[in-house]
Tab-separated table of C-alpha atoms and ligand atoms in Angstrom:
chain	number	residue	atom	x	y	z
A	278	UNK	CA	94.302	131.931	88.691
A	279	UNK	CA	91.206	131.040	86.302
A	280	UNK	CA	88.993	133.623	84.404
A	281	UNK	CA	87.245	135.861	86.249
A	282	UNK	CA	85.602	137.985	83.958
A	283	UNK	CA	85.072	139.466	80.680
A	284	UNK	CA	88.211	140.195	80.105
A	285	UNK	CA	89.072	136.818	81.099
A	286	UNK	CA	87.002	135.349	78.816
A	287	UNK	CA	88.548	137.139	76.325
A	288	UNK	CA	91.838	135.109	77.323
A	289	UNK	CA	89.618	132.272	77.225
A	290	UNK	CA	88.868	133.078	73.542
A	291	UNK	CA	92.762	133.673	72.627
A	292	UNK	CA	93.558	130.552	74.023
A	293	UNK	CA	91.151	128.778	71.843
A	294	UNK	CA	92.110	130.033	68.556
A	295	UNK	CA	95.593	129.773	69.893
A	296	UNK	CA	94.553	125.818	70.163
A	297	UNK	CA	92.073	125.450	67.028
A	298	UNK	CA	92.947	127.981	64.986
A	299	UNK	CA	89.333	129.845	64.870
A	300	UNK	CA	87.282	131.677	67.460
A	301	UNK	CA	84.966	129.280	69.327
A	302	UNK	CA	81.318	129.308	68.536
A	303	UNK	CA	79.917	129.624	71.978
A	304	UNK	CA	80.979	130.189	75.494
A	305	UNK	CA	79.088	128.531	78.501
A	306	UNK	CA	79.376	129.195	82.276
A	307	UNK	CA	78.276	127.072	84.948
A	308	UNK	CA	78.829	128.336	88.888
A	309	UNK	CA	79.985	126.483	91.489
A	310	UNK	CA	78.244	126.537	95.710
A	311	UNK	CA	78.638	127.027	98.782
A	312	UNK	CA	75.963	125.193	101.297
A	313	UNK	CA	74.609	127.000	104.117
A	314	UNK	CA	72.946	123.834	105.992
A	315	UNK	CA	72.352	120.424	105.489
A	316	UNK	CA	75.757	118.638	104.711
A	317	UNK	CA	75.702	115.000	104.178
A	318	UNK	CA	71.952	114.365	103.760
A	319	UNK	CA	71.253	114.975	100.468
A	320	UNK	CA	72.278	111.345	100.069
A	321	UNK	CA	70.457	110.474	103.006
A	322	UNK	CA	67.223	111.696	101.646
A	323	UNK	CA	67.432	115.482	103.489
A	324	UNK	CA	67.210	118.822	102.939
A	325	UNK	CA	69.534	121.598	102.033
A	326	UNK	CA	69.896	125.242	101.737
A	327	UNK	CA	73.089	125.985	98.581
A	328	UNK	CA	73.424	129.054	96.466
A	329	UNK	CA	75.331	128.846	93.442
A	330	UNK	CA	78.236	131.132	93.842
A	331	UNK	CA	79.576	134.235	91.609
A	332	UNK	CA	82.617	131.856	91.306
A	333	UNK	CA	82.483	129.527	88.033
A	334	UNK	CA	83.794	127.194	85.018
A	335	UNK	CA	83.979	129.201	82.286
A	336	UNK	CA	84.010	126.961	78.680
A	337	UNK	CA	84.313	127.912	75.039
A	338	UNK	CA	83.602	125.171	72.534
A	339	UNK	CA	82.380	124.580	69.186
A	340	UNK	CA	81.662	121.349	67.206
A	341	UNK	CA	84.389	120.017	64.570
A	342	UNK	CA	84.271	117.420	62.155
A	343	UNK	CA	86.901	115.289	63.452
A	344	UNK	CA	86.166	111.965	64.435
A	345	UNK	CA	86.914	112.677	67.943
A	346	UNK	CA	87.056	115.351	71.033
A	347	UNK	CA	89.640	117.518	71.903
A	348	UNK	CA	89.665	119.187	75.657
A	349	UNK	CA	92.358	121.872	76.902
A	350	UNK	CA	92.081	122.436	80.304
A	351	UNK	CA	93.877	126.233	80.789
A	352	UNK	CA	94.241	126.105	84.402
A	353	UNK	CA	96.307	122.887	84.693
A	354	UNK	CA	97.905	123.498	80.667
A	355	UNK	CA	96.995	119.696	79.768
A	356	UNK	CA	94.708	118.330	77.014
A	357	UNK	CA	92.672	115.015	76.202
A	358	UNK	CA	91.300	114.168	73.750
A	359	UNK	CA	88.688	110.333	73.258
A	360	UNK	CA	86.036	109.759	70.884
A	361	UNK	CA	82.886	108.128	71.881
A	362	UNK	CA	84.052	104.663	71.382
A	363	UNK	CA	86.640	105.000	74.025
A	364	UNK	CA	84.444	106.517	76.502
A	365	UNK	CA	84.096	103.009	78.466
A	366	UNK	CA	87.739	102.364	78.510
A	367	UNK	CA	88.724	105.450	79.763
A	368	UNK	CA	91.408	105.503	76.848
A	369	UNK	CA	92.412	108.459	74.700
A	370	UNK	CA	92.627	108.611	70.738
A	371	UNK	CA	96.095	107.667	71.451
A	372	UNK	CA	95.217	104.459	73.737
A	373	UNK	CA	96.761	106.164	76.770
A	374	UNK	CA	94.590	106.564	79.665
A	375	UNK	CA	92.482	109.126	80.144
A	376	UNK	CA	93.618	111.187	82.590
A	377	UNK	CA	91.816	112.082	85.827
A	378	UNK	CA	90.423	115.823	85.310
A	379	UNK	CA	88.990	114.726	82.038
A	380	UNK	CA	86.883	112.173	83.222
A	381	UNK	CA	84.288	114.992	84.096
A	382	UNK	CA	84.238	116.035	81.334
A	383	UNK	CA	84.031	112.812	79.352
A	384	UNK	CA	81.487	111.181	82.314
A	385	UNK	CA	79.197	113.696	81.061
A	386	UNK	CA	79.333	112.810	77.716
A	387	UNK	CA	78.850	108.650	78.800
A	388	UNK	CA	75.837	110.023	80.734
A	389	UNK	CA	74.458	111.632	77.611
A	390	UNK	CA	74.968	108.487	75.502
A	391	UNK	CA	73.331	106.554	78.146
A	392	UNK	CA	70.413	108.487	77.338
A	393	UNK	CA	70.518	108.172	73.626
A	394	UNK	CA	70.850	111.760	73.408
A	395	UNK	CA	72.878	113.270	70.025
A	396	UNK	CA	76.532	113.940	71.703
A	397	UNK	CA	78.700	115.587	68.300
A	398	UNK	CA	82.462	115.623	69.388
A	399	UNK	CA	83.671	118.946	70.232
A	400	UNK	CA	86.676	121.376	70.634
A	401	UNK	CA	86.781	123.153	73.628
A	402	UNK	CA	89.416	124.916	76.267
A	403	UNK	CA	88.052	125.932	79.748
A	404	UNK	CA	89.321	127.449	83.156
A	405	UNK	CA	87.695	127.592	86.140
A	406	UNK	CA	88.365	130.244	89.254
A	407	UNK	CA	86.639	127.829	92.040
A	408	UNK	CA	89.696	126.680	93.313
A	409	UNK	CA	89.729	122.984	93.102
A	410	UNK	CA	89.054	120.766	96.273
A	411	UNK	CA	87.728	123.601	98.094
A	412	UNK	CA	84.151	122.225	99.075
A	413	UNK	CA	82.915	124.482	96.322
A	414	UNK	CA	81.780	122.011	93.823
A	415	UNK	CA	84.483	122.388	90.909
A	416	UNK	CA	83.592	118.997	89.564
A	417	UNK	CA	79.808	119.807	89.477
A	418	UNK	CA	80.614	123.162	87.650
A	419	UNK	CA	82.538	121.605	85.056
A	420	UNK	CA	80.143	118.552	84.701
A	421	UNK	CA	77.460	121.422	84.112
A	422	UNK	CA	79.515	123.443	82.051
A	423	UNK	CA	79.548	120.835	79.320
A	424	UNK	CA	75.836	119.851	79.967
A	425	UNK	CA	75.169	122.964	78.206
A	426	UNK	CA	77.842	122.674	76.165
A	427	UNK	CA	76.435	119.455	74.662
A	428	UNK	CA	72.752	120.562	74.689
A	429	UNK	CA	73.659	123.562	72.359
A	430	UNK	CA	75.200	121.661	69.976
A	431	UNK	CA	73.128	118.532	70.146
A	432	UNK	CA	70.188	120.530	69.492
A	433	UNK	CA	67.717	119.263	72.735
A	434	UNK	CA	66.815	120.509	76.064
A	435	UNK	CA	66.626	119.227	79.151
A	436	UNK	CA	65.198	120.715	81.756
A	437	UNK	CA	68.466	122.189	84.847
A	438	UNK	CA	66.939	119.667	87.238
A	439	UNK	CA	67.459	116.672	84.353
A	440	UNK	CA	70.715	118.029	83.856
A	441	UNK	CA	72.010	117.729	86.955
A	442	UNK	CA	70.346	114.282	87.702
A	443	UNK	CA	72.274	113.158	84.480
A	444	UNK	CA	75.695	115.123	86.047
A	445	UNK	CA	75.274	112.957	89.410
A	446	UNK	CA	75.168	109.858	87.407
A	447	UNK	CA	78.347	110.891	85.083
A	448	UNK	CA	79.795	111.537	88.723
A	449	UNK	CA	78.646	107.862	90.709
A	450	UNK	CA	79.290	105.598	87.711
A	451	UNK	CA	82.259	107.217	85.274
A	452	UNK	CA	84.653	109.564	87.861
A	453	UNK	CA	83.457	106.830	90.760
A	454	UNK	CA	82.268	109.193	93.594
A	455	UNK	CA	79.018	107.976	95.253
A	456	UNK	CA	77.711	112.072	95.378
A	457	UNK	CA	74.233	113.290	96.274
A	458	UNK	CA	72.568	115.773	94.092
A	459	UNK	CA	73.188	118.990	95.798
A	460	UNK	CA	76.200	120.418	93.816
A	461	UNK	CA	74.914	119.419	90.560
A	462	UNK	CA	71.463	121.242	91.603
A	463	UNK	CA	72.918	124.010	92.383
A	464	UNK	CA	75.184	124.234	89.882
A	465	UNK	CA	72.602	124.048	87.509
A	466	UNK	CA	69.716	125.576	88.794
A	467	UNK	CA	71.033	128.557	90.992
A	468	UNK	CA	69.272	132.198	91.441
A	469	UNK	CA	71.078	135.099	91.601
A	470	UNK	CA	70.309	136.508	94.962
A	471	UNK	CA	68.571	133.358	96.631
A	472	UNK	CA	69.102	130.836	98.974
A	473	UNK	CA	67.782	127.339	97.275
A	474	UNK	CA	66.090	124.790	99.453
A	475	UNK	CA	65.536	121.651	97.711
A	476	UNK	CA	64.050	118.525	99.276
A	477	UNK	CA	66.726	115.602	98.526
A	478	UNK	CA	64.054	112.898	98.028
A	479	UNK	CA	61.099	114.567	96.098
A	480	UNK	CA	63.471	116.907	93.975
A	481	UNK	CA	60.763	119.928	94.831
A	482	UNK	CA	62.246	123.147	95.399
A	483	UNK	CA	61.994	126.246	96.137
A	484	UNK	CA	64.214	129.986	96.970
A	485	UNK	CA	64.487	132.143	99.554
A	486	UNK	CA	65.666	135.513	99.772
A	487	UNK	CA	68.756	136.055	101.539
A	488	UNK	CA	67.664	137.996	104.387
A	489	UNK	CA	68.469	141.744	104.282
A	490	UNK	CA	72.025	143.449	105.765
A	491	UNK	CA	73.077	140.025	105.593
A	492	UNK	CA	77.018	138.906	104.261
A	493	UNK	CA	77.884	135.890	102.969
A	494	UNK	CA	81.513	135.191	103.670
A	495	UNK	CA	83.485	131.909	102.163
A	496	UNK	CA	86.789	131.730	103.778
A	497	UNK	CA	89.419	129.305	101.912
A	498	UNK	CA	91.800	127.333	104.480
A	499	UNK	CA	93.709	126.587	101.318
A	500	UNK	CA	94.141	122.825	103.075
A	501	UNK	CA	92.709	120.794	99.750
A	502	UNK	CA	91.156	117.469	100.214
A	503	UNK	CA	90.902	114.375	97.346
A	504	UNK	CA	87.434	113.646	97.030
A	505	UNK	CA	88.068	110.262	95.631
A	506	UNK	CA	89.942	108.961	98.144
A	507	UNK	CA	87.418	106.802	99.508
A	508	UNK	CA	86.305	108.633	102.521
A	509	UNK	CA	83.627	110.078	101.026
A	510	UNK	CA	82.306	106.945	100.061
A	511	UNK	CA	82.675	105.114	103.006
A	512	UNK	CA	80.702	107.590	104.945
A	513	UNK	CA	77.667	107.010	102.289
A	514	UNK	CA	78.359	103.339	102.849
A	515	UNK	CA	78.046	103.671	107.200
A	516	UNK	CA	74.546	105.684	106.530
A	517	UNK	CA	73.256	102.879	104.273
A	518	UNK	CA	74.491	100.495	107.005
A	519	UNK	CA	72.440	102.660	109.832
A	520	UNK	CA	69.218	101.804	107.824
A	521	UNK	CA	69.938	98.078	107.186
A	522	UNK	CA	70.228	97.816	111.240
A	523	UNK	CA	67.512	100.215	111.647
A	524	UNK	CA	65.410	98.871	109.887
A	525	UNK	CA	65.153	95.545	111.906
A	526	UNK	CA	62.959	97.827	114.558
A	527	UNK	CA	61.889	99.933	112.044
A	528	UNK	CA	60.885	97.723	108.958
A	529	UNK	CA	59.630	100.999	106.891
A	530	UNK	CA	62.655	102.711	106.657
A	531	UNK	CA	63.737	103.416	103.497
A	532	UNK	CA	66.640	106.014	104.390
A	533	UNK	CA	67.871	108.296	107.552
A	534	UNK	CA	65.086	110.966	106.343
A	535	UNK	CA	61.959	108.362	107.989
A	536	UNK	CA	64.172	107.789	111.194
A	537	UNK	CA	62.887	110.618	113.766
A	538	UNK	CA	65.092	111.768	116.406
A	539	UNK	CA	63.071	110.058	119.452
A	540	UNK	CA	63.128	106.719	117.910
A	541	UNK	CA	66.635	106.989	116.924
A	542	UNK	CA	67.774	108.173	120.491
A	543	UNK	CA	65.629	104.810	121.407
A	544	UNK	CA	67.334	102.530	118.822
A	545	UNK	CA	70.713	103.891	118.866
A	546	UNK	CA	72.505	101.692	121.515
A	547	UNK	CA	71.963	98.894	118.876
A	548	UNK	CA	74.239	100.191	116.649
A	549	UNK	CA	77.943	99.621	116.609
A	550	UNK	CA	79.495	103.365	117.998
A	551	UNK	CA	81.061	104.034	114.537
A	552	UNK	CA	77.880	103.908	112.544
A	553	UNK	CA	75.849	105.560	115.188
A	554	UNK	CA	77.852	108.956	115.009
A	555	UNK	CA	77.724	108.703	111.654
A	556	UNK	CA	73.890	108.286	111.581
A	557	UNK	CA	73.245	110.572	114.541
A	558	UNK	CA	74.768	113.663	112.573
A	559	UNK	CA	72.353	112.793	109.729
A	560	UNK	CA	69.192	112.600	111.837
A	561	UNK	CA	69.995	115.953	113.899
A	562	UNK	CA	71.038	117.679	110.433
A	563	UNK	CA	68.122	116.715	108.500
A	564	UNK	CA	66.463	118.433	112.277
A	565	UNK	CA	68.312	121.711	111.945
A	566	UNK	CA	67.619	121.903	107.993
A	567	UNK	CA	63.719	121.325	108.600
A	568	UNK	CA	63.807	124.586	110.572
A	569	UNK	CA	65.902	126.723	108.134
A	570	UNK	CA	63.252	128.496	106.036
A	571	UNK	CA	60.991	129.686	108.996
A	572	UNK	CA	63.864	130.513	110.764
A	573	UNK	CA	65.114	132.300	107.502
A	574	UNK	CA	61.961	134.237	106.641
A	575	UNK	CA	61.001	135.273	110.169
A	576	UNK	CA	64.223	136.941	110.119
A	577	UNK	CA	66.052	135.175	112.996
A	578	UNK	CA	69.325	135.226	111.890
A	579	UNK	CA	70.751	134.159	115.491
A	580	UNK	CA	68.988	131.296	115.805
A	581	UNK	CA	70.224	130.170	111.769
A	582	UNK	CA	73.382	130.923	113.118
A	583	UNK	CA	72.911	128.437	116.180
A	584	UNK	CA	72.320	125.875	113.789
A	585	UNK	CA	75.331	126.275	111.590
A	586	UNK	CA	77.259	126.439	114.674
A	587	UNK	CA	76.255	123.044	115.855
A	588	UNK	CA	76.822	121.381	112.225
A	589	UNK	CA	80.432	122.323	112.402
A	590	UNK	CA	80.182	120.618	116.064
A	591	UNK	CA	78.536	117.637	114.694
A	592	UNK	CA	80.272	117.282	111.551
A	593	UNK	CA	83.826	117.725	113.276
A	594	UNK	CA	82.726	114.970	116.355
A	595	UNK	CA	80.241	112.639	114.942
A	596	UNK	CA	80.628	112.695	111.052
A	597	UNK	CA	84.503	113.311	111.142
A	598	UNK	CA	85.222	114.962	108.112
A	599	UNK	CA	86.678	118.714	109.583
A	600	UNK	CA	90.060	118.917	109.729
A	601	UNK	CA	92.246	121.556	112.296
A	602	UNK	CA	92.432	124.103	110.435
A	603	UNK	CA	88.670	123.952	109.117
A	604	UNK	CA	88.390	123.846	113.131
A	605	UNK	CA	90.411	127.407	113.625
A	606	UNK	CA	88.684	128.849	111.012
A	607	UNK	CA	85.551	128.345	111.699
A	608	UNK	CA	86.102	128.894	115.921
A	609	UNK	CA	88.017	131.770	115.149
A	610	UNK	CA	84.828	133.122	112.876
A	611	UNK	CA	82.116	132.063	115.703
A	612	UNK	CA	84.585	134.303	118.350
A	613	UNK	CA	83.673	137.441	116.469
A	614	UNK	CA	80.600	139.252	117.136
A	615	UNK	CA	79.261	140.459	113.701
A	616	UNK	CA	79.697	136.502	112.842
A	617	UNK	CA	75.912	134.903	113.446
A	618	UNK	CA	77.298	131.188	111.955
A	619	UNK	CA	80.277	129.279	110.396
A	620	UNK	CA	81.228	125.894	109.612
A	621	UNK	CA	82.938	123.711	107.040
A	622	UNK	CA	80.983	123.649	103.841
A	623	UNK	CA	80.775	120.964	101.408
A	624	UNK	CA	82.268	117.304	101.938
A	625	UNK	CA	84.639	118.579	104.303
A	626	UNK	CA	88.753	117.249	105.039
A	627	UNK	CA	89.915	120.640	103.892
A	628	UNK	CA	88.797	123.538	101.741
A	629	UNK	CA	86.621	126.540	102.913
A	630	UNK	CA	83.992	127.660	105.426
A	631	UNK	CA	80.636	129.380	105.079
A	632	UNK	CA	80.042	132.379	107.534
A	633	UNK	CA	76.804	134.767	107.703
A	634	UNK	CA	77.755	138.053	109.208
A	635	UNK	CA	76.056	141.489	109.243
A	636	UNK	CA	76.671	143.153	106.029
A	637	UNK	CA	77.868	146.280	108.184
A	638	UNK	CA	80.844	144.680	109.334
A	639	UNK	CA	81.832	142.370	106.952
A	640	UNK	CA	85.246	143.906	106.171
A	641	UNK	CA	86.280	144.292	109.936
A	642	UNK	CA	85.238	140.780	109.824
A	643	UNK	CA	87.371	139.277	106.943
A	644	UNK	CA	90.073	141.149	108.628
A	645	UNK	CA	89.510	139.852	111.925
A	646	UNK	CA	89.336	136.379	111.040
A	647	UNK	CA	92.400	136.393	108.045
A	648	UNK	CA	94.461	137.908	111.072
A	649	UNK	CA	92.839	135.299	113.433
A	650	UNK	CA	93.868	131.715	111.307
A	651	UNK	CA	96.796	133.303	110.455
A	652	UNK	CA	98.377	133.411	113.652
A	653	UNK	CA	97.150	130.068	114.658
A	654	UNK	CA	98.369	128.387	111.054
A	655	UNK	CA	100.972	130.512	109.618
A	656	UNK	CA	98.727	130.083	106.340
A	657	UNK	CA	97.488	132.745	104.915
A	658	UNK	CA	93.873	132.520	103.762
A	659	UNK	CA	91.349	133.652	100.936
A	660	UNK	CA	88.343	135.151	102.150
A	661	UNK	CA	85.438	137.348	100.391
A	662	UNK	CA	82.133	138.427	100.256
A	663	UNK	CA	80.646	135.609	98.296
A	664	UNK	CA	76.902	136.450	95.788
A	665	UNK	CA	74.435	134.406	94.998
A	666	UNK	CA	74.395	133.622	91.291
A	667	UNK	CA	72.332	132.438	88.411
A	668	UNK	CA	72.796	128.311	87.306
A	669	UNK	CA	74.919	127.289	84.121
A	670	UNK	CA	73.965	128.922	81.521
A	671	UNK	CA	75.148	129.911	77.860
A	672	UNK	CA	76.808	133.165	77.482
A	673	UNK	CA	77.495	133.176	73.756
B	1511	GLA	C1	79.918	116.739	98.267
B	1511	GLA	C2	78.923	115.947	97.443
B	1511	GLA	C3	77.482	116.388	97.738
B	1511	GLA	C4	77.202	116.406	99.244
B	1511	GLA	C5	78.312	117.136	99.989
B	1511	GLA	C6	78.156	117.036	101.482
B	1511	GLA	O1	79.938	118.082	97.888
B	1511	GLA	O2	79.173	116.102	96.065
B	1511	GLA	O3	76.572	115.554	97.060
B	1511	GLA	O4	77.027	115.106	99.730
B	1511	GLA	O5	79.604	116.648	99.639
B	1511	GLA	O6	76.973	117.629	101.891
């Protein structure tokens, strides 16, 4: 599956002058995540704690002088190809519609124009080995992946953060999910070998070292979920609810961030059952993220792990979005004893969990737990060591 590495790209480069006839003028990379804590409140105003991930898109693409853009997507063998014109009626050159995967790619280039920023049409081919629908933020890594495709040749910069801001909004208003910023953040402005904690509502950030003989493990359920499929949304939609009824006893609300946990236990028999699950997840989440980087640099791993214990709990109960075998996987992880955390990761209904585990007995451990949800399932998973890596960036 996907390109992996050099010599991957190298396929990447065949494939292109198998397509356009020339070697491509640049090749760009852009990572995908995993989130340690703080799911669902990055649109709520949190906190959370990604890395980007040694797992990417991988894009080679140079600028032509034809009148319109041509995309070749290796991993799924289709192409598309719109000019700017048709960006708003999601048409091809040919008047058919564009099709699904390549309204990343062309949301991206909407968001640009929306900017008045120089967007020259382009030629490009690119394959990604974040599996997609995983919770690992393929969409954001292919949204960033052009970003810098279409800064190089457009010939401005924008700062990562401005860049992923511009992603989100290529993501709400052109592919129609109502996303926070995380994956685009992190996608764009990872470090190799640090946690990032970034404050959803001020945009400040910061890193933080992963702390020493410490193993991050993503394990793959391979159950995929559809982002789009409206569940995603509707959560967003029950938070924003929470604060319109909130905000009758609380009038200076102006998301689930301002709404502490005493009031909330006060006000939350007001709310109709549905919304307050929904909202109580949010208000103890955006709790357990505020204590993540003390936690983190004093070195208490347990206590970390607590936490990402109880947001599988509370994402599975009170925010809904874990599925069974997100459920075995990550009780089947928190049953061994090198295993300080787990729990889904990302929007949830499928894909992968994170787990922190002592670097001493990490392989025990993926063997443990790929035996473990095996049995249970009858699936057999994907699970590795996972590194913290750099943001998108421009390899060639
Ligand atoms: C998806 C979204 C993010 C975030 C997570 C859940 O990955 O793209 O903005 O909301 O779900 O934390």
């Amino acid at each position: 599956m996907g390109i992996t590495n050099m010599n991957s790209i190298d396929q990447l480069t065949v494939t292109y002058q198998h397509k356009f006839g020339q070697m491509p003028a640049h090749i760009a990379r852009a990572p995908g995540r995993v989130n340690l804590l703080g799911e669902h409140v990055d649109y709520n105003d949190g906190f959370v704690l990604p890395a980007a991930i040694d797992r990417a898109t991988y894009l080679a693409f140079s600028p032509t002088d034809a009148h319109h853009s041509t995309l070749w997507a290796v991993d799924i063998n289709q192409g598309a190809s719109f000019t700017l014109a048709d960006l708003s009626r999601k048409r091809q050159t040919d008047s058919t519609p564009l099709p699904e995967w390549a309204h990343y790619p062309a949301g991206v280039m909407w968001a640009l124009q929306e900017e008045e920023l120089f967007v020259p049409n382009i030629n490009a081919v690119y394959s990604s080995n974040i599996p997609q629908g995983s919770g690992l933020s393929s969409s954001a890594s292919i949204e960033m992946a052009f970003m810098v495709a279409w800064q190089t040749l457009g010939n401005w910069v924008l700062p990562p953060m401005q860049r992923a801001l511009l992603g989100q909004k290529a993501e709400n208003r052109y592919v129609g999910v109502n996303c926070g910023i995380m994956d685009q953040f992190a996608s764009a402005c990872g470090v190799a070998n640090k946690l990032l904690l970034l404050d959803c509502r001020s945009l400040n950030w910061n890193t933080i070292p992963l702390p020493e003989n410490i193993s991050i493990v993503i394990a793959d359920t391979t159950i995929r979920r559809k982002l789009t499929s409206g569940e995603y949304n509707q959560r967003r939609s029950a938070c924003e609810e929470a604060v319109r009824l909130l905000s009758r006893d609380l009038p200076t609300i102006k998301s689930l961030r301002d709404v502490n946990l005493d009031d909330f236990n006060l006000l939350a028999g007001t709310l109709p059952v549905g919304i307050e699950k929904r909202a109580r997840h949010v208000v103890e989440e955006i709790e357990r993220s505020k204590q993540a980087q003390a936690l983190l640099e004093a070195g208490d791993i347990q206590s970390f792990g607590k936490l990402m214990n109880e947001c599988h709990a509370s994402l599975r109960d009170l925010y809904e979005v874990s599925c069974p075998e997100l459920n075995i996987m990550a009780s089947t992880a928190q049953s061994i004893e090198s295993c300080y955390g787990a729990r889904l990761t990302g929007a949830g209904f499928g894909g992968c969990t994170v787990n922190i585990v002592d670097s001493g007995s990490v392989r025990d451990f993926v063997q443990f737990l790929s035996r473990g949800y095996e049995s249970v399932t009858g699936i057999s998973p994907e699970i590795y060591i996972s590194h913290a890596s750099n943001g998108a960036e421009l390899l060639v």
